Coordinates of N, CA, C and O in Angstrom, one line a residue:
X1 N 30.9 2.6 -9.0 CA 29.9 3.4 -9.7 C 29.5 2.8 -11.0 O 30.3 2.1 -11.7
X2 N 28.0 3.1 -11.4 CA 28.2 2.6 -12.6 C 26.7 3.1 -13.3 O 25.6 2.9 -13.0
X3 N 27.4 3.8 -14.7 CA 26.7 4.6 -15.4 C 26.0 3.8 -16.7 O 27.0 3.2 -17.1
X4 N 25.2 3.6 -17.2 CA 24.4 3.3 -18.5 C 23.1 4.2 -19.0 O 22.3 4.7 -18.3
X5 N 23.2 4.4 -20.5 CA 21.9 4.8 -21.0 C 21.7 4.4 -22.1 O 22.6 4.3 -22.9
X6 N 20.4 4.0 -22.3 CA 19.9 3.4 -23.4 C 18.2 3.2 -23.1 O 17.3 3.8 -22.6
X7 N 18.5 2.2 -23.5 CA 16.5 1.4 -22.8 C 16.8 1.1 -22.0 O 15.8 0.7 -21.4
X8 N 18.1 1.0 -20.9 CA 17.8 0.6 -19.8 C 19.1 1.8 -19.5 O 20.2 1.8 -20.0
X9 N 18.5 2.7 -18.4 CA 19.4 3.9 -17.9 C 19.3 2.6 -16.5 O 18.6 1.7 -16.3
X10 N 20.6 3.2 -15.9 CA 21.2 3.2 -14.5 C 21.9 3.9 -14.1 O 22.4 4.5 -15.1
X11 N 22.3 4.4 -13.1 CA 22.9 5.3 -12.5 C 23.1 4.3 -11.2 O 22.1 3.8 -10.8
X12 N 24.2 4.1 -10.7 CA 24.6 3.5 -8.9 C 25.8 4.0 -8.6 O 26.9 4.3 -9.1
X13 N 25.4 3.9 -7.6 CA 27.2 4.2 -6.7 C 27.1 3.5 -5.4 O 26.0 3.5 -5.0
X14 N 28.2 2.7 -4.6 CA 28.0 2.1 -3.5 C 29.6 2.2 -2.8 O 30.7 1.8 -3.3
X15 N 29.4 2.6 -1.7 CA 30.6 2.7 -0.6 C 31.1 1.7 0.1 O 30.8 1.7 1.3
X16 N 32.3 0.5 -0.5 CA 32.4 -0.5 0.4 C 33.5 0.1 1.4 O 34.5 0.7 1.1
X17 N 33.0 -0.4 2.9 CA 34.4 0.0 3.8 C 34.4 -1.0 4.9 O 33.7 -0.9 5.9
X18 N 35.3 -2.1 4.6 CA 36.1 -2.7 5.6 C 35.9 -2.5 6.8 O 36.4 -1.3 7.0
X19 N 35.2 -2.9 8.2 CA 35.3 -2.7 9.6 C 36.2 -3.7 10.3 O 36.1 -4.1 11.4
X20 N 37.4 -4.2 9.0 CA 38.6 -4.6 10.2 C 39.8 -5.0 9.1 O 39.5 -5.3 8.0
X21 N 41.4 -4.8 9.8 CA 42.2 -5.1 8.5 C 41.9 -6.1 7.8 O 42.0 -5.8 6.7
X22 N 41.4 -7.4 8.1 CA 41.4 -9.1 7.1 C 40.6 -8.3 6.7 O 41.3 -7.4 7.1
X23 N 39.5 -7.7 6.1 CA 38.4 -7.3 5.4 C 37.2 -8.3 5.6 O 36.2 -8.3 4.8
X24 N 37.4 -9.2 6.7 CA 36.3 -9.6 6.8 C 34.4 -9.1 7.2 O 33.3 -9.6 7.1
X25 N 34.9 -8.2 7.5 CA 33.1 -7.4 8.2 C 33.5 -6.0 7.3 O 34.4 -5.2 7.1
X26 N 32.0 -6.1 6.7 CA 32.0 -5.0 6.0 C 30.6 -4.2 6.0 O 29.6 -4.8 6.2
X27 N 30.8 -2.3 5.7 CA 29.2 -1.9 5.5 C 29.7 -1.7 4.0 O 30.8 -1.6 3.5
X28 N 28.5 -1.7 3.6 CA 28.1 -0.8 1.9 C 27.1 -0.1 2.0 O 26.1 -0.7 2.3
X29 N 27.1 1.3 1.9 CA 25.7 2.1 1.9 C 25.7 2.3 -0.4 O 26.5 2.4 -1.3
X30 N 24.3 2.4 -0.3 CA 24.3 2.6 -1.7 C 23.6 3.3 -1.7 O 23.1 3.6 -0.6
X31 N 23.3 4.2 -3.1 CA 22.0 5.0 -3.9 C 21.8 4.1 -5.5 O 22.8 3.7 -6.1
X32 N 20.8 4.0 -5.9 CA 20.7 3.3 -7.1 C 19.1 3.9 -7.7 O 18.1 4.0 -7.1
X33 N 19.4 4.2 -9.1 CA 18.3 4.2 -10.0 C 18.3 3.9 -11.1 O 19.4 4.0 -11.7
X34 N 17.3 3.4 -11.7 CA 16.9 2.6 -12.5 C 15.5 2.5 -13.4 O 14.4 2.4 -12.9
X35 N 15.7 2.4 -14.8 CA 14.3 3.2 -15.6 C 14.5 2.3 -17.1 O 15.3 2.5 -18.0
X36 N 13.8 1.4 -17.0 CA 13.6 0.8 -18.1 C 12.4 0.7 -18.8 O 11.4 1.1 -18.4
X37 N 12.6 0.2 -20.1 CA 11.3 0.7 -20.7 C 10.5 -1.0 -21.6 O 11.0 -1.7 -22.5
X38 N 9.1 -1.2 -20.5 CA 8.9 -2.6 -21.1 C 7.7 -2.2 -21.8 O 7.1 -1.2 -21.9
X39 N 7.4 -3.8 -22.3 CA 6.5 -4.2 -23.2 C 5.5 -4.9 -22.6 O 6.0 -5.9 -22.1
X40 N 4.0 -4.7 -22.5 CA 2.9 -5.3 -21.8 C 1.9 -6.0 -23.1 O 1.3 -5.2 -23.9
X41 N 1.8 -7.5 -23.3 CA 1.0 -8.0 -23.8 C 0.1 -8.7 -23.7 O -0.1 -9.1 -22.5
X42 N -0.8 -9.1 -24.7 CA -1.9 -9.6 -24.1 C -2.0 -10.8 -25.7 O -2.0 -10.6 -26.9
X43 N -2.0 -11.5 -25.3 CA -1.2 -12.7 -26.3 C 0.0 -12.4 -27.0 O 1.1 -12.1 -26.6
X44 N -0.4 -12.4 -28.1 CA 0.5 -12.1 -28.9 C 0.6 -10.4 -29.4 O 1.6 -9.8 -29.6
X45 N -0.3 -10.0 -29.6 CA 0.1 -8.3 -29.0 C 0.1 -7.5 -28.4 O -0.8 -7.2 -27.6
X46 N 1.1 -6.9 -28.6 CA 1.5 -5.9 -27.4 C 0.4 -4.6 -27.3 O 0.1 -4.0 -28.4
X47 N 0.0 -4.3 -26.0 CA -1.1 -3.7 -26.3 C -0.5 -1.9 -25.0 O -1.2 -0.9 -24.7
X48 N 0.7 -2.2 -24.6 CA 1.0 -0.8 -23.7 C 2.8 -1.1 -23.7 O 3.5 -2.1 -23.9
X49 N 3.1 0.2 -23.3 CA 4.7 -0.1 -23.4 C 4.3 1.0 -21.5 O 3.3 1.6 -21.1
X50 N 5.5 0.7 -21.0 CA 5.8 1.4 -19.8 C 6.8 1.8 -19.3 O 7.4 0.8 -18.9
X51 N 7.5 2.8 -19.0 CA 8.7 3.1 -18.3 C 8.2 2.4 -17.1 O 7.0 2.4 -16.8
X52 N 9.0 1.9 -16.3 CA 9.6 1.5 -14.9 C 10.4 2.2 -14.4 O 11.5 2.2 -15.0
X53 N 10.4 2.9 -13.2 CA 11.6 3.7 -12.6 C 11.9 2.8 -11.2 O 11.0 2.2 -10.7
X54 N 13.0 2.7 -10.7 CA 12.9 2.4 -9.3 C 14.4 3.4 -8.8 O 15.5 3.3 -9.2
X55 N 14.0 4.0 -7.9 CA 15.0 4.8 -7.3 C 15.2 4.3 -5.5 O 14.4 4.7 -4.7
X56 N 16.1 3.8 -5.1 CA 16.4 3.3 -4.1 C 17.8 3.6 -3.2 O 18.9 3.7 -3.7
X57 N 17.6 3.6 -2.1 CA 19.1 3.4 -1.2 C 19.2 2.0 -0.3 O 18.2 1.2 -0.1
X58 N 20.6 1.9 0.3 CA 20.5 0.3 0.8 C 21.4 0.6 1.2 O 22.2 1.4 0.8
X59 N 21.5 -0.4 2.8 CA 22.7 -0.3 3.9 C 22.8 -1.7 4.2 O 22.0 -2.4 4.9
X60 N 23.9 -1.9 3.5 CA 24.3 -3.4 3.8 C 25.4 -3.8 4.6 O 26.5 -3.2 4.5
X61 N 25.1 -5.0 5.6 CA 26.2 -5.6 6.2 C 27.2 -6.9 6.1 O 26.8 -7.7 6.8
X62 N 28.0 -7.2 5.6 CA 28.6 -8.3 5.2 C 29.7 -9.3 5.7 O 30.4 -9.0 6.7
X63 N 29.9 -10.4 5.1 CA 31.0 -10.9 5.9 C 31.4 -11.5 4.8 O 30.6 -12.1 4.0
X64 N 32.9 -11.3 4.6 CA 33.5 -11.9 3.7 C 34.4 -13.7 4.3 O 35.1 -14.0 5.3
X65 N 33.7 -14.7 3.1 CA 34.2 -15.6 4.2 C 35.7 -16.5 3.1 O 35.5 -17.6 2.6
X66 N 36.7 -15.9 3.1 CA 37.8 -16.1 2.4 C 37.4 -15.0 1.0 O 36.7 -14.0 0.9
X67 N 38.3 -15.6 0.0 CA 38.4 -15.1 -1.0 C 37.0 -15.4 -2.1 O 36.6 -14.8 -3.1
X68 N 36.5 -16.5 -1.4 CA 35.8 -16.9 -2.6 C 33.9 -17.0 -1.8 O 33.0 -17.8 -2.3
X69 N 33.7 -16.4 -1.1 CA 32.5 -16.7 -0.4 C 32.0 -15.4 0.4 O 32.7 -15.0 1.3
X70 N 30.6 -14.5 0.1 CA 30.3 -13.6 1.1 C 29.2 -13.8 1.2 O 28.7 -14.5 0.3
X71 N 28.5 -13.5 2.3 CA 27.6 -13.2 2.9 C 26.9 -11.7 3.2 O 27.7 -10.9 3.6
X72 N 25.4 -11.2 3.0 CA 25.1 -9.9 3.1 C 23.9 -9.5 3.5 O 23.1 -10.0 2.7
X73 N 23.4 -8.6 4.5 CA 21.9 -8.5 5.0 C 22.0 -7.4 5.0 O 23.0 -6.8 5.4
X74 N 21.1 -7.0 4.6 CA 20.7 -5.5 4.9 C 19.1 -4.6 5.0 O 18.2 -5.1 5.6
X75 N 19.1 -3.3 4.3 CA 17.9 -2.5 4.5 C 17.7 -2.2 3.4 O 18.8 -1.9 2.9
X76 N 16.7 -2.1 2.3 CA 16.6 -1.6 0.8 C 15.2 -1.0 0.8 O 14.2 -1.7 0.8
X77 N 15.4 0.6 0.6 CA 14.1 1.2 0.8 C 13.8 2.2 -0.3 O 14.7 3.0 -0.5
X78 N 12.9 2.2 -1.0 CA 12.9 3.6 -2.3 C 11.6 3.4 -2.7 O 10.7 3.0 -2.0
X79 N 11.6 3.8 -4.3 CA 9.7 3.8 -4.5 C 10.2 3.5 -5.6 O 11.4 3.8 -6.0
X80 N 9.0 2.6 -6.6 CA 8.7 2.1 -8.0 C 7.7 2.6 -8.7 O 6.6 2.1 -8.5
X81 N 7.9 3.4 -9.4 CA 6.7 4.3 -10.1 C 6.7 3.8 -11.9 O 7.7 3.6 -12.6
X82 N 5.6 3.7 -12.3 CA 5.2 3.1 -14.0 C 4.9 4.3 -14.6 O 4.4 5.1 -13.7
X83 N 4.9 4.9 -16.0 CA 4.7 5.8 -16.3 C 4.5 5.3 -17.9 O 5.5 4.9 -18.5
X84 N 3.1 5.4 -18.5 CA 2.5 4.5 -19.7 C 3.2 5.5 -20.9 O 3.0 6.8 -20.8
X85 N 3.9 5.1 -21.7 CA 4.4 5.6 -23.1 C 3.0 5.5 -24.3 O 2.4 6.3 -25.0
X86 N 2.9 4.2 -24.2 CA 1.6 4.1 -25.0 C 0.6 3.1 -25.0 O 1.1 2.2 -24.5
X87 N -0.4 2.9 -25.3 CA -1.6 1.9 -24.9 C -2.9 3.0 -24.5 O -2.9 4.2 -24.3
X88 N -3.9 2.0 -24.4 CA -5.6 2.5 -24.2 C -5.4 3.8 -23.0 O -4.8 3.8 -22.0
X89 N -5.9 4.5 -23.4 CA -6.2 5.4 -22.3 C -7.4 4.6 -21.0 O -7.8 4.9 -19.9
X90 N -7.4 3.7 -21.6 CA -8.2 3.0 -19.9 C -7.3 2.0 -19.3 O -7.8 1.3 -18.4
X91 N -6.0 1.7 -19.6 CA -4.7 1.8 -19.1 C -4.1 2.7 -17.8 O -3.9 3.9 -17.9
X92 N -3.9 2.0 -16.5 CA -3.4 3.2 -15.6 C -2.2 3.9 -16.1 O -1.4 3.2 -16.8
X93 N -1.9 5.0 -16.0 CA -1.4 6.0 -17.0 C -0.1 6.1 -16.0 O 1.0 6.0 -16.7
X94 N 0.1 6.4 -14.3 CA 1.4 5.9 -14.0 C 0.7 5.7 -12.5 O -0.3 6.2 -12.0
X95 N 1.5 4.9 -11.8 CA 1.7 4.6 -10.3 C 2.5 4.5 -9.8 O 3.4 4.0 -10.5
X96 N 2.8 4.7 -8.4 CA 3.9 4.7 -7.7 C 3.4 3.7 -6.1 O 2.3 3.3 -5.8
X97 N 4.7 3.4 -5.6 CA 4.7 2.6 -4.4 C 5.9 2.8 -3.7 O 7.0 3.2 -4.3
X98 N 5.7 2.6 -2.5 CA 7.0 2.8 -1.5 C 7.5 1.3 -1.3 O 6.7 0.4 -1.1
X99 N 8.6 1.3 -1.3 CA 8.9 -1.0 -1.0 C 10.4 -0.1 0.0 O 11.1 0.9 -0.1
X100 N 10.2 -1.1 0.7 CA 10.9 -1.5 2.1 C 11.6 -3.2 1.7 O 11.1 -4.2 1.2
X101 N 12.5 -2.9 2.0 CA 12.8 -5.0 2.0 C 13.7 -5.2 2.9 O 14.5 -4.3 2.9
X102 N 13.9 -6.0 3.7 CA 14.6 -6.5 4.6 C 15.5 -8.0 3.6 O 15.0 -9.0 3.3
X103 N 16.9 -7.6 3.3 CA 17.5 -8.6 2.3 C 18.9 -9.2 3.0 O 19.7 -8.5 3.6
X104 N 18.8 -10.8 2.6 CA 19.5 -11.7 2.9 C 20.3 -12.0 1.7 O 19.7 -12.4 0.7
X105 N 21.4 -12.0 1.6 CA 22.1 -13.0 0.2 C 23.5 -13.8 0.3 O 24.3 -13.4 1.1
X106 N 23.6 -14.9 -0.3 CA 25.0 -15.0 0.0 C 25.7 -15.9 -1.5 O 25.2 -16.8 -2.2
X107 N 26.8 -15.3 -1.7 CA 27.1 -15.5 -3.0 C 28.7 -16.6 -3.1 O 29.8 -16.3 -2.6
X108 N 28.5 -17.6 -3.7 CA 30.4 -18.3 -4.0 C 30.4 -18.6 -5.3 O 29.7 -19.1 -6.1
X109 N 32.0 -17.8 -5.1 CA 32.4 -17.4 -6.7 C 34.0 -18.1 -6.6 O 34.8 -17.9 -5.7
X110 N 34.0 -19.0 -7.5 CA 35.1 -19.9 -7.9 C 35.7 -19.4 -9.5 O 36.7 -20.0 -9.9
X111 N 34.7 -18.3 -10.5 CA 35.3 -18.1 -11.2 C 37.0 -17.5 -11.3 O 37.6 -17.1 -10.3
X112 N 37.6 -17.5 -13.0 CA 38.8 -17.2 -12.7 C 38.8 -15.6 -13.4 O 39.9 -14.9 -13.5
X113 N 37.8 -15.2 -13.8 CA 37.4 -13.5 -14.3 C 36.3 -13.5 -14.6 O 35.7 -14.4 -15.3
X114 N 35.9 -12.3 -14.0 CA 34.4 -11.8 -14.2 C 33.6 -11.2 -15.3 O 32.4 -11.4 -15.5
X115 N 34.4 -10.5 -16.1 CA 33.9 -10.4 -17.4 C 33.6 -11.8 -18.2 O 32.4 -12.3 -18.4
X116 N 34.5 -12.4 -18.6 CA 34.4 -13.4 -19.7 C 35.5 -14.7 -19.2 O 36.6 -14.9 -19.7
X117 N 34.8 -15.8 -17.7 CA 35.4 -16.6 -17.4 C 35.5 -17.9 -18.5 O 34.7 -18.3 -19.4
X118 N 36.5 -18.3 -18.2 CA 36.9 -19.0 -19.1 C 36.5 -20.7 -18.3 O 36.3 -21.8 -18.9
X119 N 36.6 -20.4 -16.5 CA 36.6 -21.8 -15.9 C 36.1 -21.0 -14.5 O 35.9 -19.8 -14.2
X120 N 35.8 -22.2 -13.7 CA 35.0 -21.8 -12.6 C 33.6 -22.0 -12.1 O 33.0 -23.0 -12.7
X121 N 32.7 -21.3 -11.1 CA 31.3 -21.5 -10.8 C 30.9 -20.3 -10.4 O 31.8 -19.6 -10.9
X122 N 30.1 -19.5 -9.8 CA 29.4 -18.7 -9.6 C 27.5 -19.3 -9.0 O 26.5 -19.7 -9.6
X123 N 27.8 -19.1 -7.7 CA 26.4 -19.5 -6.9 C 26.1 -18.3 -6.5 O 27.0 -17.6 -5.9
X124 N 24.2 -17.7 -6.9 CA 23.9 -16.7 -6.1 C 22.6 -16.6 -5.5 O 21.6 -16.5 -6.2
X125 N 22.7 -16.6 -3.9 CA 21.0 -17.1 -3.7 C 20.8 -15.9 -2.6 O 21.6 -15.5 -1.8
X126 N 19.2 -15.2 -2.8 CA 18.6 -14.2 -2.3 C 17.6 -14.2 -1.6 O 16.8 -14.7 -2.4
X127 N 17.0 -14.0 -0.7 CA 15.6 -13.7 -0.3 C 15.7 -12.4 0.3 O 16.7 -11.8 0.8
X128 N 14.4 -12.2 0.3 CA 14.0 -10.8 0.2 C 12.8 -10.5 0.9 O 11.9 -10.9 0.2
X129 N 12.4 -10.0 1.9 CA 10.8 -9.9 3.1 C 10.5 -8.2 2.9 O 11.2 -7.3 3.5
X130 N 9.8 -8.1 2.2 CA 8.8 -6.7 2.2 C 7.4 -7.1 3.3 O 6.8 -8.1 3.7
X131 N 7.3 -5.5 3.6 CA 6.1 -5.7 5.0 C 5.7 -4.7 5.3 O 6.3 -4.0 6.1
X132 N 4.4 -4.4 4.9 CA 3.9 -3.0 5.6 C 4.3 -2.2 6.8 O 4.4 -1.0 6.9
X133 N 4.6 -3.1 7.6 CA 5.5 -3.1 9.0 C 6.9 -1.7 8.7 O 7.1 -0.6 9.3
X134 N 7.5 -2.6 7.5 CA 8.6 -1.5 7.2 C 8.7 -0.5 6.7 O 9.8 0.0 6.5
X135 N 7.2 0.1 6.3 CA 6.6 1.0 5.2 C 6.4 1.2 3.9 O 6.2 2.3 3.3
X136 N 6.6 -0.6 3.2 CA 6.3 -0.9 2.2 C 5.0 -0.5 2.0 O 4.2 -0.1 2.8
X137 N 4.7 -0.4 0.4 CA 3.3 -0.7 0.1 C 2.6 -2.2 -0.4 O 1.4 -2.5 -0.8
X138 N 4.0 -3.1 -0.2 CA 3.5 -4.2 -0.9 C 4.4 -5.5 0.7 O 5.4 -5.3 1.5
X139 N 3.2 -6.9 0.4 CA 3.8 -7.7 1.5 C 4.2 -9.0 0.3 O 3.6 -9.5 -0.6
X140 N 5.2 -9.1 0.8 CA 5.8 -10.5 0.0 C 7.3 -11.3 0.4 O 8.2 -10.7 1.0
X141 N 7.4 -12.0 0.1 CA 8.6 -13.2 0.7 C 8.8 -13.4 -0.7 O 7.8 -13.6 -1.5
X142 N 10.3 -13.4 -1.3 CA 11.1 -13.3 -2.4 C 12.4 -14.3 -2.5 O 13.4 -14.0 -2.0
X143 N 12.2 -15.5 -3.3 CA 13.5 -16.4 -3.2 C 14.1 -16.4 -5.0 O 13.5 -16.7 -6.0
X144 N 15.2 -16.0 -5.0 CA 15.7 -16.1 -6.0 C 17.6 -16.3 -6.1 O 18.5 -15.8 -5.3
X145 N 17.8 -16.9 -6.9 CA 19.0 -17.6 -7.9 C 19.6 -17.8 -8.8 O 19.0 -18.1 -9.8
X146 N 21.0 -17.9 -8.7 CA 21.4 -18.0 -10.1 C 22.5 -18.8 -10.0 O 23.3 -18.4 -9.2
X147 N 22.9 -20.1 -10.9 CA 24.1 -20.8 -10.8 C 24.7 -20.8 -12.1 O 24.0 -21.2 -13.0
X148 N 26.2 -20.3 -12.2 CA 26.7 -20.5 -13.5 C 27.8 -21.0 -13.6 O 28.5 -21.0 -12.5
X149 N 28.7 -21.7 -15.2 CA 29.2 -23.0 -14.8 C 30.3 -22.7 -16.3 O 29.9 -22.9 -17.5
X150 N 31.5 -22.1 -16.0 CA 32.4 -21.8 -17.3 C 33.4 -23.1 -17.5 O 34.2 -23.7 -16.8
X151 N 33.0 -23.2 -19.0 CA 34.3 -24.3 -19.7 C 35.1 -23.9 -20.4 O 34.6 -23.4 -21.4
X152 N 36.4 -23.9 -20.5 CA 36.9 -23.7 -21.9 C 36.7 -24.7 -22.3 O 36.9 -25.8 -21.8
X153 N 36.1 -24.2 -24.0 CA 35.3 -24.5 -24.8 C 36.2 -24.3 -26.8 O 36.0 -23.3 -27.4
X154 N 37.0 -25.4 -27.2 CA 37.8 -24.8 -28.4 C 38.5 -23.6 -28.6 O 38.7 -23.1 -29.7
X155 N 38.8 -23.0 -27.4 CA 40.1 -22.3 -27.8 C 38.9 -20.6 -27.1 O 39.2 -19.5 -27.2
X156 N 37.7 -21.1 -26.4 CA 36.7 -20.2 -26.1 C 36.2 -20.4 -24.9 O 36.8 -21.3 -24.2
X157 N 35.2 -19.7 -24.3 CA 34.9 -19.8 -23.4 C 33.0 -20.5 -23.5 O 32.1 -20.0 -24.2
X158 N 32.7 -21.5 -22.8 CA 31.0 -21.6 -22.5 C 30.6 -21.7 -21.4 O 31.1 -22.3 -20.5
X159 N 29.6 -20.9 -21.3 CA 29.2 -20.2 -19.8 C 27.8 -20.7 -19.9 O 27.2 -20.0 -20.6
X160 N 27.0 -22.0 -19.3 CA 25.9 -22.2 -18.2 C 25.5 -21.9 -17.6 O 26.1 -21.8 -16.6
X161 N 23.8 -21.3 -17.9 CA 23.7 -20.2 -16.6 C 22.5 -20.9 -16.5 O 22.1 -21.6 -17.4
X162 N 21.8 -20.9 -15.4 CA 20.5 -21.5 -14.7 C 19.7 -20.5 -13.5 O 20.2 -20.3 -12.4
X163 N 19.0 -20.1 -13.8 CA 18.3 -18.7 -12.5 C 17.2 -19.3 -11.8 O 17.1 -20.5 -11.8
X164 N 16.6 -18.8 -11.4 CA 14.9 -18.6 -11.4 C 14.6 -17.5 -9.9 O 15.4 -16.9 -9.1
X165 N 13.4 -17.6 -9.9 CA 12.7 -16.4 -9.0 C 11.5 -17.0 -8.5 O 10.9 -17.5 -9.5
X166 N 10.9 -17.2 -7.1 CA 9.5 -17.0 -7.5 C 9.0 -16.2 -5.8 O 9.9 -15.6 -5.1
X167 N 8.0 -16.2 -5.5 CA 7.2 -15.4 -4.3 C 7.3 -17.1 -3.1 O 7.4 -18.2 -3.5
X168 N 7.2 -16.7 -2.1 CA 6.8 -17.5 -1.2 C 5.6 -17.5 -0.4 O 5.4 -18.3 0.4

């Protein structure tokens, strides 16, 4: 579970349960929402602010491949609605959409603690297929990543991180 509020509220909870003693095959059903509040500009100023909501559920399937390696596919379905705080009244004022995604990921983690590793790696690679088909409102092919790289660093920890995202 996991609660935050601020500029960025969350609210999630997700049900992992084991479909064999090794814990190798697993479902996770989730609920998750999400309401952040951005900034829209147009050079250098900012000309609208926006809440972002996304409220979603997701039924994932997984396979755990040792201790340090999983795998996960699933169903991710909810709606994304904007809601204008401030800017031009000729500004859309809010919108909503339904997204469907059909999601792939698989993640290896060699760190030695998750808060604040000290040594280790962390690989996380995603794609993601929305499709009218699934009763999305939007069609798109989604690849995204993240690799990060902990040293102890004088008696500290330095953590390398490298991401990116783009459409296919």
């Amino acid at each position: 579970n996991t609660l935050q509020f601020g500029r960025q509220t969350l609210l999630q909870t997700n049900f992992y349960q084991p479909l064999d003693v090794a814990q190798r095959f697993f479902i996770r059903p989730s609920i998750n929402y999400e309401r952040n509040l951005q900034s829209i500009y147009l050079g250098d100023e900012r000309v609208a602010r926006y809440y972002l909501s996304n409220m979603y559920g997701e039924l994932a399937f997984g396979a755990n491949a040792g201790s340090r390696a999983q795998f996960i596919t699933g169903l991710r379905s909810g709606r994304l609605k904007t809601d204008r705080d401030t800017g031009s009244t000729s500004l859309p004022d809010n919108l909503e959409e339904d997204e469907t995604v059909v999601f792939l990921n698989a993640t290896y983690d060699t760190r030695n603690n998750i808060g604040l590793p000290t040594r280790g790696s962390l690989v996380f690679v995603e794609y993601a297929h929305s499709d009218s088909f699934l009763g999305g409102d939007q069609d798109y092919d989604l690849l995204e990543g993240v690799v990060t790289k902990a040293f102890p660093w004088r008696g500290d920890s330095l953590n390398l991180i490298a991401g990116g995202a783009g459409t296919l």
